[in-house]
Amino acid sequence: MTVAQKQVTIKKGQRFPLTIKRLGIDGEGVGFFKKQVVFVDGALPGEEVVCETVSVSSKFARAKLVKIRKSSPDRQKAPCPVYDRCGGCQLQHLSYEAQLREKQDLVRQSFERYTSIKTASLLKETIGMEHPWRYRNKGQMQAGMLNGHVIAGLYEKHSNRLLNIDACIVQHETIDHVTNEVKEAAEACGISIYHPKKHKGFLRTIVTRQGFHTNETQLVLVTASETFPEKEAFLSEIRSRLPNLTSIMQNINEKKTPLVFGEKTIPLAGETSIRETLSGNVFELSARAFFQLNPSQTIALYTEAIRAANLTGSENVVDAYCGTGTIGIWAAGQAHEVRGMDTVQDAISDAEHNACLNGLSNLSFETGRAEDVLPAWENDGWKADVIIVDPPRTGLADSLLKTLTKIKPRRLVYVSCNPSTLAKNAAVLAERGGYRLESLQPVDMFPHTAQVETVASFVQS
């Protein structure tokens, strides 16, 4: 028996009282029983609960909530009727004011755990929304069958059961309407529905994107094959039910995979893309283009990022992980020159097109990895004064961290969607790159979920 095994004091199925100390990174309550960490779904900080373990490892246990002995004053009834089954949101049972407070605390916890950086004077209050509902501009609903009828929704948490969702109160109402009409049209036309285990059927996913400020709507039908049975009848039904659709596209995903999109997309009707405007900037969005899901808070997030960049109009700025160029476009009006890079050629094409749409001549993009492109630019005599990074949840690649600590731009703005990887990267930047953390600004991009974005500003010390 190993030392780790000897330390396990909790058994699966065991019930015990627990005081919840804080929220975990996935929105679960965190407590300690016999010096072991216990995660409890649905429990809130300050609550005294009875829980039952469902799994145990050497480092922690997971438990289900059995009874609340002392309830948090911040607990509320979740307004969504399928909230406890869906799993798309984790914090609807927590008041919004408390959500903002707890998300700030998630950032603080991460820096306490992974760094020696003191954040008391650096960490600001979370920027929230005045109306934190119906904020998402995109829905991806998996298609399925239930009792002979077409359904669409999300998989229940911790299961492979598809939950039909007629209304999602964090999505724009148009997304609900389009999804429901497509379900009915598919049933009326006898369109076969994809079965993931059998890897048979045609319609896999109904993807809807809504332009909040342009009112343009795109429907993407993700299918298991390119051959479209009953195509004309189905499109006729869709156009009859949804005459205001701007774009109807088909994406083909033939693989047995949980990934939504395949590589090939073809137009079915209308335009091949839709447009959205944010703070006067225009963005053209193709079917697979990445775009922030909360338009209102995107403005807040990028405004904070540009504020952290402290631009005067004379700087050379890099938009790393540029995607479709949104941050670069935001920065271009306040910088001397902006350059962006991304490894996805389609994203670079979209970025270049969006730069043209906005008439920006001081903005350019290149396909490639930042750790390769940045040194090449320096060798050509072009040096970045400010680098803005917006990496995936895994954070900055080690190779890019090495590049940043070598070329040492005087200011680095880090837009993070994961406080744990932000803190780990911040420790490296401080220890190896000589960077000083100047500020941390949490932004609530996804109300009622456990996710928090953070704009971190670093300067050479």
mmCIF file of N, CA, C and O in Angstrom, residues 48-83:
data_model
loop_
_atom_site.group_PDB
_atom_site.id
_atom_site.type_symbol
_atom_site.label_atom_id
_atom_site.label_comp_id
_atom_site.label_asym_id
_atom_site.label_seq_id
_atom_site.Cartn_x
_atom_site.Cartn_y
_atom_site.Cartn_z
ATOM 1 N N GLU A 48 -23.637 24.759 5.723
ATOM 2 C CA GLU A 48 -23.371 23.525 6.456
ATOM 3 C C GLU A 48 -24.277 22.466 5.857
ATOM 4 O O GLU A 48 -25.504 22.622 5.851
ATOM 5 N N VAL A 49 -23.680 21.407 5.308
ATOM 6 C CA VAL A 49 -24.444 20.419 4.555
ATOM 7 C C VAL A 49 -24.135 19.005 5.039
ATOM 8 O O VAL A 49 -23.162 18.771 5.757
ATOM 9 N N VAL A 50 -24.981 18.095 4.617
ATOM 10 C CA VAL A 50 -24.685 16.670 4.707
ATOM 11 C C VAL A 50 -24.485 16.188 3.275
ATOM 12 O O VAL A 50 -25.310 16.475 2.395
ATOM 13 N N CYS A 51 -23.382 15.481 3.040
ATOM 14 C CA CYS A 51 -23.085 15.023 1.680
ATOM 15 C C CYS A 51 -22.737 13.543 1.689
ATOM 16 O O CYS A 51 -22.483 12.955 2.751
ATOM 17 N N GLU A 52 -22.727 12.958 0.494
ATOM 18 C CA GLU A 52 -22.396 11.546 0.334
ATOM 19 C C GLU A 52 -21.390 11.388 -0.789
ATOM 20 O O GLU A 52 -21.615 11.873 -1.903
ATOM 21 N N THR A 53 -20.279 10.733 -0.506
ATOM 22 C CA THR A 53 -19.220 10.618 -1.498
ATOM 23 C C THR A 53 -19.651 9.729 -2.666
ATOM 24 O O THR A 53 -20.284 8.691 -2.483
ATOM 25 N N VAL A 54 -19.289 10.174 -3.869
ATOM 26 C CA VAL A 54 -19.572 9.397 -5.079
ATOM 27 C C VAL A 54 -18.282 8.876 -5.703
ATOM 28 O O VAL A 54 -18.300 7.926 -6.477
ATOM 29 N N SER A 55 -17.159 9.516 -5.383
ATOM 30 C CA SER A 55 -15.855 9.024 -5.851
ATOM 31 C C SER A 55 -14.769 9.539 -4.913
ATOM 32 O O SER A 55 -14.907 10.616 -4.320
ATOM 33 N N VAL A 56 -13.711 8.758 -4.802
ATOM 34 C CA VAL A 56 -12.612 9.102 -3.896
ATOM 35 C C VAL A 56 -11.283 8.858 -4.605
ATOM 36 O O VAL A 56 -11.088 7.815 -5.237
ATOM 37 N N SER A 57 -10.379 9.823 -4.512
ATOM 38 C CA SER A 57 -9.016 9.640 -5.011
ATOM 39 C C SER A 57 -8.057 9.977 -3.885
ATOM 40 O O SER A 57 -8.469 10.334 -2.778
ATOM 41 N N SER A 58 -6.772 9.857 -4.157
ATOM 42 C CA SER A 58 -5.780 10.126 -3.113
ATOM 43 C C SER A 58 -5.720 11.597 -2.730
ATOM 44 O O SER A 58 -5.291 11.939 -1.627
ATOM 45 N N LYS A 59 -6.162 12.475 -3.653
ATOM 46 C CA LYS A 59 -6.041 13.910 -3.395
ATOM 47 C C LYS A 59 -7.348 14.580 -2.994
ATOM 48 O O LYS A 59 -7.344 15.615 -2.331
ATOM 49 N N PHE A 60 -8.484 14.013 -3.405
ATOM 50 C CA PHE A 60 -9.759 14.649 -3.089
ATOM 51 C C PHE A 60 -10.889 13.641 -3.223
ATOM 52 O O PHE A 60 -10.709 12.537 -3.749
ATOM 53 N N ALA A 61 -12.070 14.071 -2.752
ATOM 54 C CA ALA A 61 -13.285 13.269 -2.917
ATOM 55 C C ALA A 61 -14.357 14.138 -3.549
ATOM 56 O O ALA A 61 -14.376 15.365 -3.360
ATOM 57 N N ARG A 62 -15.238 13.500 -4.296
ATOM 58 C CA ARG A 62 -16.403 14.191 -4.851
ATOM 59 C C ARG A 62 -17.646 13.629 -4.174
ATOM 60 O O ARG A 62 -17.744 12.418 -3.963
ATOM 61 N N ALA A 63 -18.573 14.526 -3.865
ATOM 62 C CA ALA A 63 -19.763 14.107 -3.121
ATOM 63 C C ALA A 63 -20.998 14.791 -3.679
ATOM 64 O O ALA A 63 -20.928 15.847 -4.299
ATOM 65 N N LYS A 64 -22.148 14.164 -3.437
ATOM 66 C CA LYS A 64 -23.425 14.767 -3.807
ATOM 67 C C LYS A 64 -24.068 15.377 -2.574
ATOM 68 O O LYS A 64 -23.852 14.925 -1.442
ATOM 69 N N LEU A 65 -24.836 16.407 -2.800
ATOM 70 C CA LEU A 65 -25.511 17.119 -1.714
ATOM 71 C C LEU A 65 -26.731 16.328 -1.269
ATOM 72 O O LEU A 65 -27.606 16.002 -2.082
ATOM 73 N N VAL A 66 -26.786 15.989 0.010
ATOM 74 C CA VAL A 66 -27.920 15.235 0.560
ATOM 75 C C VAL A 66 -28.885 16.154 1.286
ATOM 76 O O VAL A 66 -30.107 16.083 1.095
ATOM 77 N N LYS A 67 -28.348 17.052 2.101
ATOM 78 C CA LYS A 67 -29.197 17.934 2.912
ATOM 79 C C LYS A 67 -28.442 19.213 3.239
ATOM 80 O O LYS A 67 -27.224 19.192 3.446
ATOM 81 N N ILE A 68 -29.165 20.330 3.265
ATOM 82 C CA ILE A 68 -28.576 21.608 3.676
ATOM 83 C C ILE A 68 -29.040 21.908 5.098
ATOM 84 O O ILE A 68 -30.231 22.112 5.359
ATOM 85 N N ARG A 69 -28.119 21.902 6.032
ATOM 86 C CA ARG A 69 -28.453 22.199 7.430
ATOM 87 C C ARG A 69 -28.501 23.700 7.697
ATOM 88 O O ARG A 69 -29.328 24.188 8.448
ATOM 89 N N LYS A 70 -27.585 24.418 7.065
ATOM 90 C CA LYS A 70 -27.560 25.877 7.175
ATOM 91 C C LYS A 70 -27.356 26.437 5.779
ATOM 92 O O LYS A 70 -26.335 26.192 5.155
ATOM 93 N N SER A 71 -28.339 27.195 5.295
ATOM 94 C CA SER A 71 -28.307 27.697 3.928
ATOM 95 C C SER A 71 -27.598 29.040 3.838
ATOM 96 O O SER A 71 -27.650 29.855 4.772
ATOM 97 N N SER A 72 -26.949 29.277 2.708
ATOM 98 C CA SER A 72 -26.316 30.573 2.453
ATOM 99 C C SER A 72 -27.378 31.634 2.195
ATOM 100 O O SER A 72 -28.373 31.367 1.508
ATOM 101 N N PRO A 73 -27.182 32.849 2.703
ATOM 102 C CA PRO A 73 -28.119 33.941 2.387
ATOM 103 C C PRO A 73 -28.105 34.312 0.912
ATOM 104 O O PRO A 73 -29.010 34.989 0.431
ATOM 105 N N ASP A 74 -27.086 33.839 0.186
ATOM 106 C CA ASP A 74 -26.983 34.119 -1.246
ATOM 107 C C ASP A 74 -27.650 33.052 -2.111
ATOM 108 O O ASP A 74 -27.687 33.183 -3.333
ATOM 109 N N ARG A 75 -28.170 32.005 -1.487
ATOM 110 C CA ARG A 75 -28.834 30.946 -2.250
ATOM 111 C C ARG A 75 -30.181 31.443 -2.765
ATOM 112 O O ARG A 75 -30.917 32.141 -2.067
ATOM 113 N N GLN A 76 -30.499 31.086 -4.006
ATOM 114 C CA GLN A 76 -31.778 31.446 -4.614
ATOM 115 C C GLN A 76 -32.286 30.278 -5.449
ATOM 116 O O GLN A 76 -31.538 29.346 -5.750
ATOM 117 N N LYS A 77 -33.553 30.341 -5.814
ATOM 118 C CA LYS A 77 -34.132 29.302 -6.658
ATOM 119 C C LYS A 77 -33.717 29.551 -8.098
ATOM 120 O O LYS A 77 -33.897 30.646 -8.631
ATOM 121 N N ALA A 78 -33.145 28.553 -8.731
ATOM 122 C CA ALA A 78 -32.724 28.689 -10.132
ATOM 123 C C ALA A 78 -33.945 28.858 -11.021
ATOM 124 O O ALA A 78 -34.893 28.066 -10.936
ATOM 125 N N PRO A 79 -33.968 29.887 -11.877
ATOM 126 C CA PRO A 79 -35.147 30.130 -12.721
ATOM 127 C C PRO A 79 -35.313 29.151 -13.876
ATOM 128 O O PRO A 79 -36.401 29.027 -14.424
ATOM 129 N N CYS A 80 -34.244 28.445 -14.261
ATOM 130 C CA CYS A 80 -34.328 27.502 -15.384
ATOM 131 C C CYS A 80 -34.949 26.188 -14.920
ATOM 132 O O CYS A 80 -34.476 25.599 -13.941
ATOM 133 N N PRO A 81 -35.971 25.691 -15.610
ATOM 134 C CA PRO A 81 -36.640 24.458 -15.171
ATOM 135 C C PRO A 81 -35.792 23.200 -15.308
ATOM 136 O O PRO A 81 -36.085 22.193 -14.668
ATOM 137 N N VAL A 82 -34.754 23.221 -16.137
ATOM 138 C CA VAL A 82 -33.903 22.038 -16.294
ATOM 139 C C VAL A 82 -32.492 22.288 -15.751
ATOM 140 O O VAL A 82 -31.558 21.539 -16.064
ATOM 141 N N TYR A 83 -32.345 23.297 -14.922
ATOM 142 C CA TYR A 83 -31.028 23.690 -14.422
ATOM 143 C C TYR A 83 -30.296 22.549 -13.730
ATOM 144 O O TYR A 83 -29.098 22.333 -13.954
#
